[in-house]
Short mmCIF file of C-alpha atoms in Angstrom, two decimals:
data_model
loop_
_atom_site.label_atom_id
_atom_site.label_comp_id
_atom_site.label_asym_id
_atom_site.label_seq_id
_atom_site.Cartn_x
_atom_site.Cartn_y
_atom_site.Cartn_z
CA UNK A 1 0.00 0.00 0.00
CA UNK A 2 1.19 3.66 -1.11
CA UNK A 3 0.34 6.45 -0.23
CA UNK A 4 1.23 9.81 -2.28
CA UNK A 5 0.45 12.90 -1.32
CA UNK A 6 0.31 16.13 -3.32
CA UNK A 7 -0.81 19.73 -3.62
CA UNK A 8 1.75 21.60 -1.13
CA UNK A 9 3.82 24.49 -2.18
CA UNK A 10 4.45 28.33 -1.53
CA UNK A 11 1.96 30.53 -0.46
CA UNK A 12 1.68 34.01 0.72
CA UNK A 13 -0.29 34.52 4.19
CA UNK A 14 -3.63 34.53 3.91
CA UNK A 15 -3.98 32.50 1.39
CA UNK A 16 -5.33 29.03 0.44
CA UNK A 17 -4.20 25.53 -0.65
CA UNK A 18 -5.26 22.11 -1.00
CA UNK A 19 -3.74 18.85 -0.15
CA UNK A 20 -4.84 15.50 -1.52
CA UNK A 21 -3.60 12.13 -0.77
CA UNK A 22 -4.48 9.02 -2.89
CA UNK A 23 -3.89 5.09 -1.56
CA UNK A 24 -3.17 2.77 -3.78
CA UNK A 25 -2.25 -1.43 -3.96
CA UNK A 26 -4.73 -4.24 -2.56
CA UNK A 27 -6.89 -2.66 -0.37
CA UNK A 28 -10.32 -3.82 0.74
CA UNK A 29 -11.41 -0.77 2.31
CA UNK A 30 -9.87 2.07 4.71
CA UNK A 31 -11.21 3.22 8.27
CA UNK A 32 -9.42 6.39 9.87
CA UNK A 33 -8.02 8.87 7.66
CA UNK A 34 -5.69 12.30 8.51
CA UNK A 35 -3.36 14.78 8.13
CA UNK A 36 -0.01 15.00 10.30
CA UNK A 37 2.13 17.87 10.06
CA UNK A 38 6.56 18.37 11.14
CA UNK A 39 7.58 21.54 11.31
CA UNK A 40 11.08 22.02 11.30
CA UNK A 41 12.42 21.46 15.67
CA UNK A 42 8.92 20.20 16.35
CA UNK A 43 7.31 16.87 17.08
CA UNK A 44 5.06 15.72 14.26
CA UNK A 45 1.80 16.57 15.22
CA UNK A 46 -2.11 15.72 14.14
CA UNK A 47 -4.13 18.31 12.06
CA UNK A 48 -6.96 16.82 11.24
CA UNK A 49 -8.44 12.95 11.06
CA UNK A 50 -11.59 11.95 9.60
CA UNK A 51 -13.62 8.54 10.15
CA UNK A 52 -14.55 6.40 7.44
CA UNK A 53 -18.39 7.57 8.34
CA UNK A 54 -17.50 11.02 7.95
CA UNK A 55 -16.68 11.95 11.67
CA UNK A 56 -13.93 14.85 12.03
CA UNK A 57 -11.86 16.20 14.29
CA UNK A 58 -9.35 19.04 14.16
CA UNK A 59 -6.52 20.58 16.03
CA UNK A 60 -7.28 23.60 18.02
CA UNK A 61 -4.47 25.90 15.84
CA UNK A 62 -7.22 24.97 12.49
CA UNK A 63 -10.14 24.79 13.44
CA UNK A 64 -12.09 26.96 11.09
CA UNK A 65 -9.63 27.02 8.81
CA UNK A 66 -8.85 23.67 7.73
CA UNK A 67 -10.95 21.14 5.95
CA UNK A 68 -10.49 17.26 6.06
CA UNK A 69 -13.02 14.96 3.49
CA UNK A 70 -12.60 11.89 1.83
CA UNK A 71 -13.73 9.65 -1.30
CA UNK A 72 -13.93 6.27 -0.10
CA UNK A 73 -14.69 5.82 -4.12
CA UNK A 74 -10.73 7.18 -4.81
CA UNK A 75 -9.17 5.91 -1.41
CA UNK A 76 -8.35 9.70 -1.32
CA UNK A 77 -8.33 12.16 1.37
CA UNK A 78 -8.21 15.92 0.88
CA UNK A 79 -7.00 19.09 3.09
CA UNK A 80 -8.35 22.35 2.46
CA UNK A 81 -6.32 25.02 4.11
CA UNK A 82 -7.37 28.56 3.95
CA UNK A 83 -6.51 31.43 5.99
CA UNK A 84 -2.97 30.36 5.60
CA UNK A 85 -0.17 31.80 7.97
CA UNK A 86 3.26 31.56 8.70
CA UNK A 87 2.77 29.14 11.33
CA UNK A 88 1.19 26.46 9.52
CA UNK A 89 4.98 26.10 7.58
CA UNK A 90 5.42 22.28 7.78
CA UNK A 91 5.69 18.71 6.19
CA UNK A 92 2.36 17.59 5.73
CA UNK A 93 1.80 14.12 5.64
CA UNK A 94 -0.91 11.78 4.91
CA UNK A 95 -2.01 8.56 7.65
CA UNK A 96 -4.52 6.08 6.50
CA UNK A 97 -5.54 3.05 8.63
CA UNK A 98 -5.82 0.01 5.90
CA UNK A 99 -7.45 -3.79 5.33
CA UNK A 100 -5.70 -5.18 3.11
CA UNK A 101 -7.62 -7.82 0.61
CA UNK A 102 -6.95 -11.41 2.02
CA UNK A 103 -5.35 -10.18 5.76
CA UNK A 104 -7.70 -9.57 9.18
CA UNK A 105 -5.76 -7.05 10.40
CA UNK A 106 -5.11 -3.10 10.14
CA UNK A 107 -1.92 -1.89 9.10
CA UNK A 108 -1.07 1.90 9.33
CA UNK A 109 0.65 3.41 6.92
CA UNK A 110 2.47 6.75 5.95
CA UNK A 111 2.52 9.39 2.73
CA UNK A 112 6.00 10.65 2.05
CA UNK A 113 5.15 14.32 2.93
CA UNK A 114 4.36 17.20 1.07
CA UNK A 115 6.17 20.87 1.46
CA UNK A 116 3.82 23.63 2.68
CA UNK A 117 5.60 26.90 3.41
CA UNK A 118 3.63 30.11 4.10
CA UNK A 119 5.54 33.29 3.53
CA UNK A 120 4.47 36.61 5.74
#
């Protein structure tokens, strides 16, 4: 199982991007989904996670900015990130809890990271 993310980039405060990350290999289906982001002398932290029903949750620092979804069609889930500021300058990466065709069990796995760096 892969997972690639794309869809960072440079961005002036203020303003908005979009992250999407697509799994791909044998997978029967996928429960939790989210968003992880390392900024530079900090501990990789959560951003946002979404259920395979839909449920969200968000870190306190994006709430209202930040949007998580998923297509369980495309084993893809997206991060829409407006009111961009300097402080959101990390590695984004993408976490997907997967079933794998043929196996019982859950394996977690992680995107390579994506570049988002927010100038002032």
């Amino acid at each position: 199982v892969q997972l690639v993310e794309s869809g960072g980039g440079l961005v002036q405060a203020g303003g908005s991007l979009r992250l999407s990350c697509a799994a791909s290999g044998i997978i029967f289906s996928i429960d939790a989904m989210g968003w992880y982001r390392q900024a530079p002398g900090k501990e990789r932290e959560l951003v946002a996670g979404i259920t395979s029903g839909g449920r969200t949750n968000y870190a306190d620092s994006v709430k209202g900015r930040f949007t998580i979804s998923r297509d369980n069609a495309k084993n893809t889930v997206y991060l829409q990130m407006n009111s961009l500021k300097p402080d959101d300058t990390a590695v984004y990466y993408c976490n997907a809890d997967v079933r794998r065709i043929g196996l019982p069990n859950v394996n977690n796995y992680w995107g390579q990271g994506t570049q988002v760096t927010v100038s002032s």
